[in-house]
Short mmCIF file of C-alpha atoms in Angstrom, two decimals:
data_model
loop_
_atom_site.label_atom_id
_atom_site.label_comp_id
_atom_site.label_asym_id
_atom_site.label_seq_id
_atom_site.Cartn_x
_atom_site.Cartn_y
_atom_site.Cartn_z
CA UNK A 921 28.53 34.49 215.81
CA UNK A 922 25.76 36.92 214.85
CA UNK A 923 25.22 34.98 211.63
CA UNK A 924 24.76 31.74 213.59
CA UNK A 925 22.23 33.32 215.91
CA UNK A 926 20.37 34.95 213.00
CA UNK A 927 19.82 31.66 211.21
CA UNK A 928 19.32 29.74 214.47
CA UNK A 929 21.69 26.89 213.55
CA UNK A 930 25.19 25.83 214.48
CA UNK A 931 26.48 23.86 211.49
CA UNK A 932 29.08 21.39 212.66
CA UNK A 933 31.13 19.32 210.22
CA UNK A 934 32.12 15.70 210.71
CA UNK A 935 32.53 12.46 208.78
CA UNK A 936 30.27 9.63 209.91
CA UNK A 937 32.38 7.23 207.83
CA UNK A 938 34.94 7.51 210.64
CA UNK A 939 32.45 5.69 212.83
CA UNK A 940 32.25 5.31 216.57
CA UNK A 941 32.50 6.62 219.08
CA UNK A 942 32.51 10.00 217.32
CA UNK A 943 29.62 10.01 214.81
CA UNK A 944 27.93 6.91 213.43
CA UNK A 945 24.50 5.82 212.15
CA UNK A 946 22.28 4.05 214.67
CA UNK A 947 22.32 0.34 213.64
CA UNK A 948 18.55 0.07 214.23
CA UNK A 949 17.66 3.43 212.72
CA UNK A 950 20.31 4.29 210.09
CA UNK A 951 18.96 7.80 209.54
CA UNK A 952 19.61 8.69 213.17
CA UNK A 953 23.15 9.65 214.14
CA UNK A 954 24.75 8.55 217.40
CA UNK A 955 28.09 9.28 219.01
CA UNK A 956 29.52 11.40 221.77
CA UNK A 957 30.17 14.27 219.37
CA UNK A 958 26.52 14.22 218.29
CA UNK A 959 25.52 14.63 221.94
CA UNK A 960 28.21 17.24 222.50
CA UNK A 961 27.11 19.28 219.48
CA UNK A 962 23.53 19.25 220.77
CA UNK A 963 24.63 20.50 224.20
CA UNK A 964 26.87 23.21 222.74
CA UNK A 965 24.16 24.44 220.38
CA UNK A 966 21.67 24.57 223.27
CA UNK A 967 24.15 26.64 225.28
CA UNK A 968 24.39 29.06 222.35
CA UNK A 969 20.62 29.17 221.99
CA UNK A 970 20.49 27.60 218.52
CA UNK A 971 19.85 24.22 216.90
CA UNK A 972 22.66 21.82 215.90
CA UNK A 973 22.90 20.93 212.22
CA UNK A 974 25.16 18.09 211.09
CA UNK A 975 27.13 18.51 207.86
CA UNK A 976 28.67 15.41 206.29
CA UNK A 977 32.10 15.84 204.70
CA UNK A 978 35.24 13.81 204.20
CA UNK A 979 37.33 13.94 207.36
CA UNK A 980 40.49 15.11 205.61
CA UNK A 981 38.75 18.02 203.87
CA UNK A 982 36.80 19.44 206.81
CA UNK A 983 39.13 22.48 207.08
CA UNK A 984 38.37 23.33 203.43
CA UNK A 985 34.63 23.17 204.15
CA UNK A 986 35.22 25.41 207.16
CA UNK A 987 37.12 27.97 205.10
CA UNK A 988 34.50 28.10 202.35
CA UNK A 989 31.84 28.73 205.04
CA UNK A 990 29.89 25.52 204.46
CA UNK A 991 30.26 24.76 208.18
CA UNK A 992 30.76 26.86 211.31
CA UNK A 993 32.90 24.47 213.30
CA UNK A 994 34.94 21.29 212.81
CA UNK A 995 33.94 18.81 215.52
CA UNK A 996 35.23 15.34 214.69
CA UNK A 997 38.15 14.07 216.75
CA UNK A 998 40.53 16.67 215.34
CA UNK A 999 43.71 16.72 217.38
CA UNK A 1000 45.33 19.99 218.30
CA UNK A 1001 48.49 20.36 216.20
CA UNK A 1002 50.67 23.43 215.54
CA UNK A 1003 49.93 23.26 211.82
CA UNK A 1004 46.16 23.25 212.31
CA UNK A 1005 46.36 25.95 214.97
CA UNK A 1006 48.17 28.19 212.52
CA UNK A 1007 45.52 27.61 209.89
CA UNK A 1008 42.38 27.72 212.10
CA UNK A 1009 41.34 29.04 215.50
CA UNK A 1010 40.99 26.26 218.05
CA UNK A 1011 38.79 26.02 221.12
CA UNK A 1012 39.83 24.63 224.48
CA UNK A 1013 40.12 20.81 224.60
CA UNK A 1014 36.92 18.80 224.90
CA UNK A 1015 38.68 15.44 225.30
CA UNK A 1016 42.14 14.26 226.37
CA UNK A 1017 43.09 11.24 224.28
CA UNK A 1018 45.86 8.68 224.58
CA UNK A 1019 47.06 6.06 222.12
CA UNK A 1020 46.53 2.32 222.49
CA UNK A 1021 48.38 -0.56 220.83
CA UNK A 1022 46.22 -3.55 219.81
CA UNK A 1023 47.28 -6.96 218.58
CA UNK A 1024 45.86 -10.43 218.09
CA UNK A 1025 44.90 -12.33 221.24
CA UNK A 1026 47.69 -14.83 220.54
CA UNK A 1027 50.31 -12.08 220.22
CA UNK A 1028 53.41 -12.63 222.45
CA UNK A 1029 56.22 -11.00 220.46
CA UNK A 1030 55.74 -7.56 222.03
CA UNK A 1031 54.10 -6.43 225.23
CA UNK A 1032 54.17 -2.66 224.80
CA UNK A 1033 54.81 0.13 222.31
CA UNK A 1034 58.42 0.21 223.50
CA UNK A 1035 58.80 -3.48 222.61
CA UNK A 1036 57.27 -2.82 219.21
CA UNK A 1037 59.60 0.07 218.50
CA UNK A 1038 62.62 -1.78 219.86
CA UNK A 1039 62.36 -4.78 217.54
CA UNK A 1040 65.87 -6.08 217.00
CA UNK A 1041 67.75 -8.21 214.45
CA UNK A 1042 66.48 -6.08 211.60
CA UNK A 1043 62.86 -6.98 212.27
CA UNK A 1044 60.20 -4.43 211.42
CA UNK A 1045 56.59 -4.96 212.42
CA UNK A 1046 53.71 -3.96 210.17
CA UNK A 1047 51.43 -1.58 212.05
CA UNK A 1048 48.12 -0.38 210.62
CA UNK A 1049 46.85 3.10 211.48
CA UNK A 1050 44.40 5.72 210.27
CA UNK A 1051 46.23 7.81 207.68
CA UNK A 1052 47.33 11.23 208.93
CA UNK A 1053 46.13 10.51 212.47
CA UNK A 1054 47.86 11.07 215.83
CA UNK A 1055 48.96 7.39 216.06
CA UNK A 1056 50.63 7.69 212.64
CA UNK A 1057 52.43 10.87 213.69
CA UNK A 1058 53.49 9.28 217.01
CA UNK A 1059 55.06 6.24 215.34
CA UNK A 1060 56.82 8.43 212.76
CA UNK A 1061 58.31 10.57 215.51
CA UNK A 1062 59.27 7.77 217.90
CA UNK A 1063 60.11 4.71 215.82
CA UNK A 1064 59.78 5.38 212.11
CA UNK A 1065 62.76 3.14 211.30
CA UNK A 1066 61.52 0.28 213.47
CA UNK A 1067 58.00 -0.23 212.16
CA UNK A 1068 56.38 -0.23 208.76
CA UNK A 1069 53.31 1.98 208.77
CA UNK A 1070 50.30 0.92 206.72
CA UNK A 1071 47.82 3.80 206.54
CA UNK A 1072 44.12 3.16 205.96
CA UNK A 1073 41.19 5.46 205.30
CA UNK A 1074 39.23 3.99 208.21
CA UNK A 1075 40.00 2.77 211.71
CA UNK A 1076 37.96 -0.40 211.42
CA UNK A 1077 39.75 -1.51 208.25
CA UNK A 1078 43.04 -1.16 210.12
CA UNK A 1079 41.71 -3.33 212.96
CA UNK A 1080 40.15 -6.02 210.78
CA UNK A 1081 43.32 -6.51 208.77
CA UNK A 1082 45.24 -7.22 211.99
CA UNK A 1083 42.62 -9.76 213.07
CA UNK A 1084 42.91 -11.35 209.61
CA UNK A 1085 46.67 -11.73 210.07
CA UNK A 1086 47.66 -9.21 207.40
CA UNK A 1087 49.45 -6.87 209.86
CA UNK A 1088 51.16 -7.39 213.21
CA UNK A 1089 49.37 -4.69 215.20
CA UNK A 1090 47.21 -1.61 215.00
CA UNK A 1091 47.70 1.66 216.86
CA UNK A 1092 44.55 3.61 217.67
CA UNK A 1093 43.24 6.55 219.63
CA UNK A 1094 42.14 5.12 222.98
CA UNK A 1095 38.46 6.19 222.58
CA UNK A 1096 38.29 4.27 219.31
CA UNK A 1097 39.95 1.19 220.80
CA UNK A 1098 37.59 1.26 223.80
CA UNK A 1099 34.51 1.65 221.62
CA UNK A 1100 35.32 -1.22 219.23
CA UNK A 1101 36.95 -3.70 221.61
CA UNK A 1102 33.65 -5.57 222.13
CA UNK A 1103 32.35 -5.16 218.58
CA UNK A 1104 32.90 -7.49 215.60
CA UNK A 1105 35.34 -5.06 213.96
CA UNK A 1106 37.90 -5.74 216.72
CA UNK A 1107 37.02 -9.37 217.38
CA UNK A 1108 40.14 -11.39 218.11
CA UNK A 1109 42.17 -8.35 219.20
CA UNK A 1110 43.43 -7.35 222.64
CA UNK A 1111 44.97 -4.29 224.22
CA UNK A 1112 48.75 -4.52 224.46
CA UNK A 1113 50.51 -2.51 227.15
CA UNK A 1114 49.42 0.76 228.69
CA UNK A 1115 48.22 3.74 226.64
CA UNK A 1116 50.97 6.12 225.57
CA UNK A 1117 51.15 9.70 224.42
CA UNK A 1118 48.61 12.35 225.23
CA UNK A 1119 46.87 14.93 223.16
CA UNK A 1120 43.73 17.00 222.89
CA UNK A 1121 40.64 16.87 220.72
CA UNK A 1122 39.60 20.43 220.01
CA UNK A 1123 37.07 22.18 217.83
CA UNK A 1124 38.24 24.47 215.05
CA UNK A 1125 36.55 27.60 213.75
CA UNK A 1126 37.66 29.90 210.97
CA UNK A 1127 40.80 31.87 211.62
CA UNK A 1128 39.98 35.06 213.48
CA UNK A 1129 36.45 34.09 214.57
CA UNK A 1130 37.37 34.75 218.17
CA UNK A 1131 33.81 35.43 219.37
CA UNK A 1132 32.58 32.02 218.26
CA UNK A 1133 35.63 30.31 219.79
CA UNK A 1134 35.06 32.14 223.08
CA UNK A 1135 31.36 31.26 223.07
CA UNK A 1136 32.18 27.58 222.52
CA UNK A 1137 34.84 27.73 225.24
CA UNK A 1138 32.31 29.21 227.67
CA UNK A 1139 29.77 26.52 226.81
CA UNK A 1140 32.39 23.80 227.26
CA UNK A 1141 33.38 25.22 230.65
CA UNK A 1142 29.75 25.05 231.80
CA UNK A 1143 29.43 21.45 230.57
CA UNK A 1144 32.59 20.46 232.43
CA UNK A 1145 31.60 22.24 235.62
CA UNK A 1146 28.07 20.88 235.95
CA UNK A 1147 29.08 17.33 234.94
CA UNK A 1148 27.07 17.08 231.73
CA UNK A 1149 30.22 16.41 229.68
CA UNK A 1150 31.15 13.54 232.01
CA UNK A 1151 27.65 12.09 231.56
CA UNK A 1152 28.08 12.13 227.80
CA UNK A 1153 31.45 10.38 227.98
CA UNK A 1154 30.12 7.87 230.53
CA UNK A 1155 27.35 6.98 228.11
CA UNK A 1156 29.95 5.77 225.59
CA UNK A 1157 32.42 4.37 228.14
CA UNK A 1158 34.94 7.10 227.40
CA UNK A 1159 35.26 8.81 230.76
CA UNK A 1160 38.50 7.97 232.58
CA UNK A 1161 40.77 9.57 235.14
CA UNK A 1162 42.65 11.46 232.45
CA UNK A 1163 39.53 13.54 231.70
CA UNK A 1164 39.74 15.06 235.17
CA UNK A 1165 42.40 17.32 233.66
CA UNK A 1166 39.98 18.87 231.19
CA UNK A 1167 39.02 21.68 233.57
CA UNK A 1168 42.59 22.94 233.71
CA UNK A 1169 43.91 21.77 230.35
CA UNK A 1170 45.77 24.45 228.44
CA UNK A 1171 47.17 24.48 224.95
CA UNK A 1172 50.58 25.55 223.78
CA UNK A 1173 49.81 29.01 222.43
CA UNK A 1174 53.34 29.63 221.22
CA UNK A 1175 53.12 30.82 217.66
CA UNK A 1176 54.29 28.14 215.27
CA UNK A 1177 55.34 29.12 211.79
CA UNK A 1178 54.96 26.32 209.31
CA UNK A 1179 56.99 25.89 206.15
CA UNK A 1180 55.88 28.19 203.35
CA UNK A 1181 57.18 29.10 199.90
CA UNK A 1182 60.45 27.50 198.87
CA UNK A 1183 60.90 26.09 202.35
CA UNK A 1184 57.65 24.15 201.89
CA UNK A 1185 58.82 22.93 198.49
CA UNK A 1186 62.06 21.66 200.00
CA UNK A 1187 60.27 20.12 203.00
CA UNK A 1188 57.33 18.43 201.27
CA UNK A 1189 58.60 18.02 197.70
CA UNK A 1190 60.49 14.76 198.35
CA UNK A 1191 57.47 13.30 200.18
CA UNK A 1192 55.18 14.10 197.27
CA UNK A 1193 57.80 12.84 194.83
CA UNK A 1194 57.88 9.47 196.59
CA UNK A 1195 54.08 9.28 196.48
CA UNK A 1196 54.17 10.18 192.77
CA UNK A 1197 56.48 7.20 192.29
CA UNK A 1198 53.77 4.97 193.74
CA UNK A 1199 51.19 6.52 191.40
CA UNK A 1200 53.50 5.85 188.46
CA UNK A 1201 54.10 2.26 189.57
CA UNK A 1202 50.39 1.52 189.90
CA UNK A 1203 49.62 3.00 186.48
CA UNK A 1204 52.52 1.50 184.55
CA UNK A 1205 52.04 -1.94 186.08
CA UNK A 1206 48.26 -2.17 185.75
CA UNK A 1207 47.63 -0.67 182.29
CA UNK A 1208 49.54 -3.28 180.22
CA UNK A 1209 47.69 -6.04 182.07
CA UNK A 1210 44.39 -4.28 181.41
CA UNK A 1211 45.22 -3.94 177.70
CA UNK A 1212 46.13 -7.61 177.29
CA UNK A 1213 43.01 -8.81 179.14
CA UNK A 1214 40.83 -6.31 177.29
CA UNK A 1215 42.16 -7.38 173.88
CA UNK A 1216 41.62 -11.07 174.68
CA UNK A 1217 38.08 -10.36 175.88
CA UNK A 1218 37.31 -8.39 172.72
CA UNK A 1219 38.70 -11.14 170.47
CA UNK A 1220 36.75 -13.73 172.43
CA UNK A 1221 33.49 -11.84 172.01
CA UNK A 1222 33.98 -11.28 168.26
CA UNK A 1223 35.84 -14.38 167.06
CA UNK A 1224 35.70 -16.85 169.96
CA UNK A 1225 33.37 -19.83 170.48
CA UNK A 1226 29.73 -18.92 171.00
CA UNK A 1227 29.79 -20.43 174.50
CA UNK A 1228 32.30 -17.79 175.63
CA UNK A 1229 30.52 -14.72 174.32
CA UNK A 1230 27.82 -14.44 176.98
CA UNK A 1231 30.23 -14.88 179.97
CA UNK A 1232 32.63 -12.34 178.45
CA UNK A 1233 29.80 -9.86 177.94
CA UNK A 1234 28.75 -10.34 181.58
CA UNK A 1235 32.39 -9.81 182.65
CA UNK A 1236 32.47 -6.46 180.88
CA UNK A 1237 29.10 -5.28 182.15
CA UNK A 1238 29.73 -6.27 185.77
CA UNK A 1239 33.09 -4.50 185.89
CA UNK A 1240 31.79 -1.40 184.12
CA UNK A 1241 28.66 -1.33 186.24
CA UNK A 1242 30.34 -1.46 189.65
CA UNK A 1243 32.72 1.13 191.10
CA UNK A 1244 36.41 0.35 191.19
CA UNK A 1245 36.50 1.21 194.89
CA UNK A 1246 34.09 -1.68 195.56
CA UNK A 1247 36.20 -4.03 193.45
CA UNK A 1248 39.33 -3.06 195.39
CA UNK A 1249 37.48 -3.65 198.64
CA UNK A 1250 36.45 -7.15 197.51
CA UNK A 1251 39.94 -8.06 196.33
CA UNK A 1252 41.78 -6.80 199.40
CA UNK A 1253 39.35 -7.31 202.28
CA UNK A 1254 36.87 -10.04 201.30
CA UNK A 1255 38.81 -12.48 199.12
CA UNK A 1256 41.48 -13.14 201.78
CA UNK A 1257 38.74 -14.22 204.18
CA UNK A 1258 37.45 -16.86 201.79
CA UNK A 1259 40.79 -17.93 200.34
CA UNK A 1260 42.70 -17.70 203.63
CA UNK A 1261 45.53 -15.77 202.04
CA UNK A 1262 46.67 -12.18 202.35
CA UNK A 1263 47.40 -9.72 199.56
CA UNK A 1264 50.06 -7.06 199.53
CA UNK A 1265 48.20 -3.71 199.23
CA UNK A 1266 50.19 -2.64 196.17
CA UNK A 1267 49.64 -5.94 194.39
CA UNK A 1268 45.95 -5.82 195.23
CA UNK A 1269 45.76 -2.27 193.87
CA UNK A 1270 47.47 -3.25 190.60
CA UNK A 1271 45.17 -6.24 190.22
CA UNK A 1272 42.05 -4.19 190.97
CA UNK A 1273 42.93 -1.41 188.53
CA UNK A 1274 43.95 -3.86 185.82
CA UNK A 1275 40.73 -5.87 186.12
CA UNK A 1276 38.52 -2.78 186.19
CA UNK A 1277 40.19 -1.09 183.24
CA UNK A 1278 40.25 -4.34 181.24
CA UNK A 1279 36.48 -3.99 180.79
CA UNK A 1280 36.87 -0.54 179.24
CA UNK A 1281 39.79 -1.67 177.10
CA UNK A 1282 37.71 -4.62 175.90
CA UNK A 1283 35.05 -2.29 174.56
CA UNK A 1284 37.64 -0.02 172.95
CA UNK A 1285 39.34 -2.94 171.19
CA UNK A 1286 36.01 -4.43 170.18
CA UNK A 1287 35.18 -1.15 168.44
CA UNK A 1288 38.62 -1.10 166.83
CA UNK A 1289 38.28 -4.67 165.55
CA UNK A 1290 34.83 -3.99 164.16
CA UNK A 1291 36.21 -0.98 162.26
CA UNK A 1292 38.34 -3.27 160.10
CA UNK A 1293 36.42 -4.19 156.91
CA UNK A 1294 35.08 -7.74 157.09
CA UNK A 1295 36.48 -8.37 153.59
CA UNK A 1296 40.05 -8.35 154.91
CA UNK A 1297 39.42 -11.44 157.01
CA UNK A 1298 37.65 -13.14 154.13
CA UNK A 1299 40.53 -12.33 151.77
CA UNK A 1300 43.10 -13.66 154.26
CA UNK A 1301 41.18 -16.91 154.66
CA UNK A 1302 40.85 -17.20 150.86
CA UNK A 1303 44.64 -16.91 150.59
CA UNK A 1304 45.02 -19.90 152.93
CA UNK A 1305 45.81 -18.11 156.20
CA UNK A 1306 44.32 -19.56 159.34
CA UNK A 1307 41.92 -17.41 161.35
CA UNK A 1308 44.51 -17.00 164.10
CA UNK A 1309 47.24 -15.91 161.70
CA UNK A 1310 44.89 -13.48 160.00
CA UNK A 1311 44.00 -11.93 163.32
CA UNK A 1312 47.62 -11.73 164.47
CA UNK A 1313 49.13 -10.45 161.23
CA UNK A 1314 46.34 -8.38 159.63
CA UNK A 1315 43.36 -7.51 161.81
CA UNK A 1316 44.80 -6.81 165.29
CA UNK A 1317 47.71 -4.56 164.14
CA UNK A 1318 45.26 -2.30 162.31
CA UNK A 1319 42.88 -2.24 165.29
CA UNK A 1320 45.73 -1.32 167.64
CA UNK A 1321 46.53 1.72 165.52
CA UNK A 1322 42.90 2.82 165.51
CA UNK A 1323 42.46 2.61 169.29
CA UNK A 1324 45.65 4.45 170.30
CA UNK A 1325 43.84 7.75 171.12
CA UNK A 1326 41.14 6.26 173.41
CA UNK A 1327 43.63 3.90 175.07
CA UNK A 1328 45.90 6.86 175.75
CA UNK A 1329 43.03 8.76 177.29
CA UNK A 1330 42.29 5.78 179.52
CA UNK A 1331 45.95 5.60 180.56
CA UNK A 1332 45.90 9.27 181.56
CA UNK A 1333 42.62 8.74 183.44
CA UNK A 1334 44.21 5.78 185.22
CA UNK A 1335 46.88 8.07 186.70
CA UNK A 1336 44.13 9.96 188.48
CA UNK A 1337 42.05 6.92 189.38
CA UNK A 1338 44.98 5.49 191.35
CA UNK A 1339 43.86 7.87 194.12
CA UNK A 1340 41.08 5.39 194.91
CA UNK A 1341 43.70 2.89 196.06
CA UNK A 1342 44.08 4.77 199.34
CA UNK A 1343 41.09 2.75 200.62
CA UNK A 1344 43.38 -0.29 200.79
CA UNK A 1345 46.27 1.54 202.46
CA UNK A 1346 48.25 2.52 199.37
CA UNK A 1347 49.64 6.02 199.86
CA UNK A 1348 49.79 7.50 196.39
CA UNK A 1349 49.99 11.12 195.29
CA UNK A 1350 46.44 12.30 196.07
CA UNK A 1351 46.39 10.57 199.44
CA UNK A 1352 49.73 12.13 200.36
CA UNK A 1353 48.43 15.53 199.28
CA UNK A 1354 45.36 15.13 201.52
CA UNK A 1355 47.48 14.17 204.50
CA UNK A 1356 49.87 17.09 204.04
CA UNK A 1357 47.08 19.59 203.35
CA UNK A 1358 45.30 18.44 206.48
CA UNK A 1359 48.30 18.89 208.76
CA UNK A 1360 50.22 21.83 207.32
CA UNK A 1361 49.58 25.40 206.30
CA UNK A 1362 51.34 25.14 202.93
CA UNK A 1363 48.18 24.15 201.11
CA UNK A 1364 48.83 26.16 197.96
CA UNK A 1365 52.40 24.96 197.69
CA UNK A 1366 51.41 21.33 198.23
CA UNK A 1367 48.51 21.60 195.76
CA UNK A 1368 50.72 23.22 193.13
CA UNK A 1369 53.40 20.54 193.50
CA UNK A 1370 50.77 17.80 193.30
CA UNK A 1371 49.27 19.26 190.12
CA UNK A 1372 52.70 19.64 188.52
CA UNK A 1373 53.62 16.06 189.36
CA UNK A 1374 50.41 14.75 187.76
CA UNK A 1375 51.06 16.91 184.71
CA UNK A 1376 54.67 15.75 184.53
CA UNK A 1377 53.48 12.14 184.48
CA UNK A 1378 50.61 12.47 182.02
CA UNK A 1379 51.82 15.04 179.46
CA UNK A 1380 54.84 13.03 178.20
CA UNK A 1381 52.48 10.11 177.74
CA UNK A 1382 50.30 12.22 175.47
CA UNK A 1383 53.33 13.19 173.37
CA UNK A 1384 54.49 9.58 173.08
CA UNK A 1385 51.00 8.49 172.06
CA UNK A 1386 50.83 11.14 169.33
CA UNK A 1387 54.19 10.08 167.93
CA UNK A 1388 53.20 6.41 168.02
CA UNK A 1389 49.93 7.16 166.29
CA UNK A 1390 51.67 9.17 163.61
CA UNK A 1391 54.29 6.47 163.07
CA UNK A 1392 51.73 3.69 162.80
CA UNK A 1393 49.57 5.67 160.39
CA UNK A 1394 52.53 6.08 158.01
CA UNK A 1395 52.68 9.87 158.19
CA UNK A 1396 56.44 9.72 158.63
CA UNK A 1397 57.09 7.40 155.75
CA UNK A 1398 58.51 9.16 152.72
CA UNK A 1399 57.49 7.93 149.31
CA UNK A 1400 60.30 8.05 146.77
CA UNK A 1401 59.44 9.09 143.25
CA UNK A 1402 61.17 7.89 140.10
#
């Protein structure tokens, strides 16, 4: 607290990518931030006699930024949970949230969350949510075997995919649903049934920083008493009768002990193992496709008709010059709008990774093909072989042997790049780690298991590649004498 007053700034961490109504750029002035938490941070800082300073960070890693002292307080729609309360010190609630089901305006199959969870005859509805959020936890606790959760990195992506017909419904925090219901992101959606569940948004400070927590609690109490907090929520349409309970809201202060040590390994190991299986599937399925496309592109640029060389060169440069996350976004979110079809997230992820990596493989194979002496092709043609046969029997096999090391490196890199696929609702190993680390106290155990799983997947591949390289180079062939 003294440090904050000495520097005259309260550094509050949030992720503006999460959007409204929490923190979002002003559409007319993108450098200016709006949102009820922006206004709340300004009021709290004024109560403490300092200036507010916004710190941008990924939502899931805000606790890490808090612990390394980059920020003073996490203020970004963080729900109070036992796991977070054990890891950080929470303030009193500043908002009481509920959860709202949303579906397409034509939706008649379910009229409430109970209907959704009670789907009979083996039917399971696809429900999109923000990964690791309170709606995701609610559905897991109340009807995990009745719905199929699809977890996105952003609320608006979850809404837009329902409007596009990809999923049956989306489950959101009520403030988010209220904010977007009249905006393009939720166009074509309606509220279904009454809000359910109830929880608290709280601020978190570092564990043991009781003075700062008490100062924030005192400031919040003043804002509630004199009505300034209500004015802020009214401004964004968020004030409702439920907020009348803020003045007397209390948190469960019972000490909760999360899983640690071997208990954490037993509890979270199978979850991480399942996510590792998804990482393995994405890598193993996409790399062979990337290699085949890359080899064909390389052959086309070196030996194909002249008319193909320029388009193939553009293909390589466009894919290498744009981030894979953007390519995944185009494949999964934009193409369905123009083609009027929907992609399975896993299939879209495999396609996106394969297409992106094909550009890199094309350059690797082009270098490998160019390393073969030109005289070998000329000799093959002089012996009467066709160009295609010469490539298939003489040139390409030698090039494949040469490029094994860089292709192996790309394959190992692909294991880690699969983490990008979480933007299209694919829960792979890194995404699962982030969700567990954000909601539990077993961060070291979860991080260690995640690292070991990545190592277990990539190291055998390195060994196999070395053996294949040695075999193809003839090191294992014994030459008989006499």
